[in-house]
Amino acid sequence: MTAADFRKLALSFPDTVEASHMGHPDFRAHGKIFATFPKPDEKVGMIKLTPEQQAMFVKDEPDMFEPVPGGWGRGGATLVKLKAAKITIVRRAMQQAVANVTAKKK
């Protein structure tokens, strides 16, 4: 998966836009961030999962996913290693991330 694939996938969800915060591109559904490029080189993406969802993806696909270091990671922020990532699996993770942020809006 490339950075362009990650971006295209993130923007494929309804009511999703690309914006920026702290100098990094992010992707928002209904104004809430669900994914970002946390590093300028865009070799990894980040998706906001719950800690339980994160544990499942990291356990099932350790070559593709890992927790963000520190407190953000303990809260569910999950790195996607783009070089190893498979679009179908990342789509499933992003669907959950979008559902997480849009459910909080209701």
Coordinates of C-alpha atoms in Angstrom, one line a residue:
M1 CA 0.0 0.0 0.0
T2 CA 1.3 3.5 -0.8
A3 CA 0.6 6.8 0.9
A4 CA -1.6 7.6 -2.1
D5 CA -3.6 4.4 -1.5
F6 CA -4.0 5.3 2.2
R7 CA -5.2 8.8 1.3
K8 CA -7.6 7.5 -1.4
L9 CA -9.0 4.9 1.0
A10 CA -9.5 7.4 3.8
L11 CA -11.3 9.8 1.5
S12 CA -13.6 7.1 0.2
F13 CA -15.8 7.2 3.3
P14 CA -18.9 9.4 3.3
D15 CA -18.5 12.9 4.6
T16 CA -14.7 12.6 4.8
V17 CA -12.3 15.4 4.1
E18 CA -8.5 15.9 4.2
A19 CA -7.3 18.7 6.6
S20 CA -4.2 19.3 8.6
H21 CA -3.2 19.8 12.2
M22 CA 0.2 20.3 13.7
G23 CA 1.7 20.3 10.2
H24 CA 0.5 16.8 9.4
P25 CA -2.3 15.7 6.9
D26 CA -5.3 14.2 8.6
F27 CA -8.6 12.7 7.5
R28 CA -11.9 13.6 9.2
A29 CA -15.4 12.2 9.2
H30 CA -18.0 14.7 10.3
G31 CA -15.2 16.9 11.5
K32 CA -13.5 14.3 13.7
I33 CA -10.1 12.9 13.0
F34 CA -10.0 9.2 12.3
A35 CA -6.6 8.9 10.4
T36 CA -3.4 10.9 9.9
F37 CA 0.0 10.8 8.4
P38 CA 2.0 11.3 11.6
K39 CA 5.4 11.6 9.9
P40 CA 6.4 13.8 7.0
D41 CA 7.8 10.9 4.9
E42 CA 4.3 9.3 4.8
K43 CA 5.7 5.8 5.2
V44 CA 3.2 5.1 8.0
G45 CA -0.4 6.1 8.5
M46 CA -2.2 6.2 11.8
I47 CA -5.8 5.2 12.5
K48 CA -7.8 5.8 15.7
L49 CA -9.0 2.5 17.0
T50 CA -10.2 1.6 20.4
P51 CA -7.6 -0.3 22.5
E52 CA -9.6 -3.5 22.0
Q53 CA -9.7 -3.1 18.2
Q54 CA -6.0 -2.2 18.2
A55 CA -5.1 -5.4 20.1
M56 CA -7.1 -7.5 17.6
F57 CA -5.4 -5.9 14.5
V58 CA -1.9 -6.0 16.1
K59 CA -2.4 -9.6 17.1
D60 CA -3.8 -10.7 13.7
E61 CA -1.5 -8.6 11.5
P62 CA 1.7 -7.7 13.4
D63 CA 3.6 -6.9 10.2
M64 CA 1.0 -4.3 9.3
F65 CA -0.1 -2.7 12.6
E66 CA 1.6 -1.5 15.8
P67 CA 0.5 0.8 18.7
V68 CA 1.7 4.4 18.5
P69 CA 4.4 4.7 21.3
G70 CA 3.3 6.2 24.6
G71 CA -0.1 7.4 25.8
W72 CA -1.7 7.8 22.4
G73 CA -1.0 4.2 21.6
R74 CA -2.5 3.0 24.9
G75 CA -5.6 4.9 23.9
G76 CA -5.9 3.0 20.6
A77 CA -3.8 5.1 18.1
T78 CA -2.4 2.6 15.8
L79 CA 0.3 2.8 13.2
V80 CA -0.2 1.3 9.8
K81 CA 3.1 0.2 8.1
L82 CA 2.2 1.1 4.6
K83 CA 4.8 -1.0 2.8
A84 CA 3.4 -4.2 4.4
A85 CA -0.2 -3.1 4.5
K86 CA -3.0 -4.8 2.5
I87 CA -5.8 -2.5 1.3
T88 CA -8.6 -4.9 2.2
I89 CA -7.4 -5.2 5.8
V90 CA -6.7 -1.5 6.2
R91 CA -10.1 -0.7 4.9
R92 CA -11.7 -2.9 7.6
A93 CA -9.6 -1.1 10.3
M94 CA -10.5 2.4 8.8
Q95 CA -14.2 1.4 8.8
Q96 CA -14.0 0.8 12.5
A97 CA -12.1 4.1 13.0
V98 CA -14.7 6.0 11.1
A99 CA -17.5 4.3 13.1
N100 CA -15.7 5.2 16.3
V101 CA -15.5 8.9 15.6
T102 CA -19.0 9.2 14.1
A103 CA -20.6 7.3 16.9
K104 CA -19.2 9.8 19.4
K105 CA -20.9 12.6 17.4
K106 CA -24.4 11.2 17.9

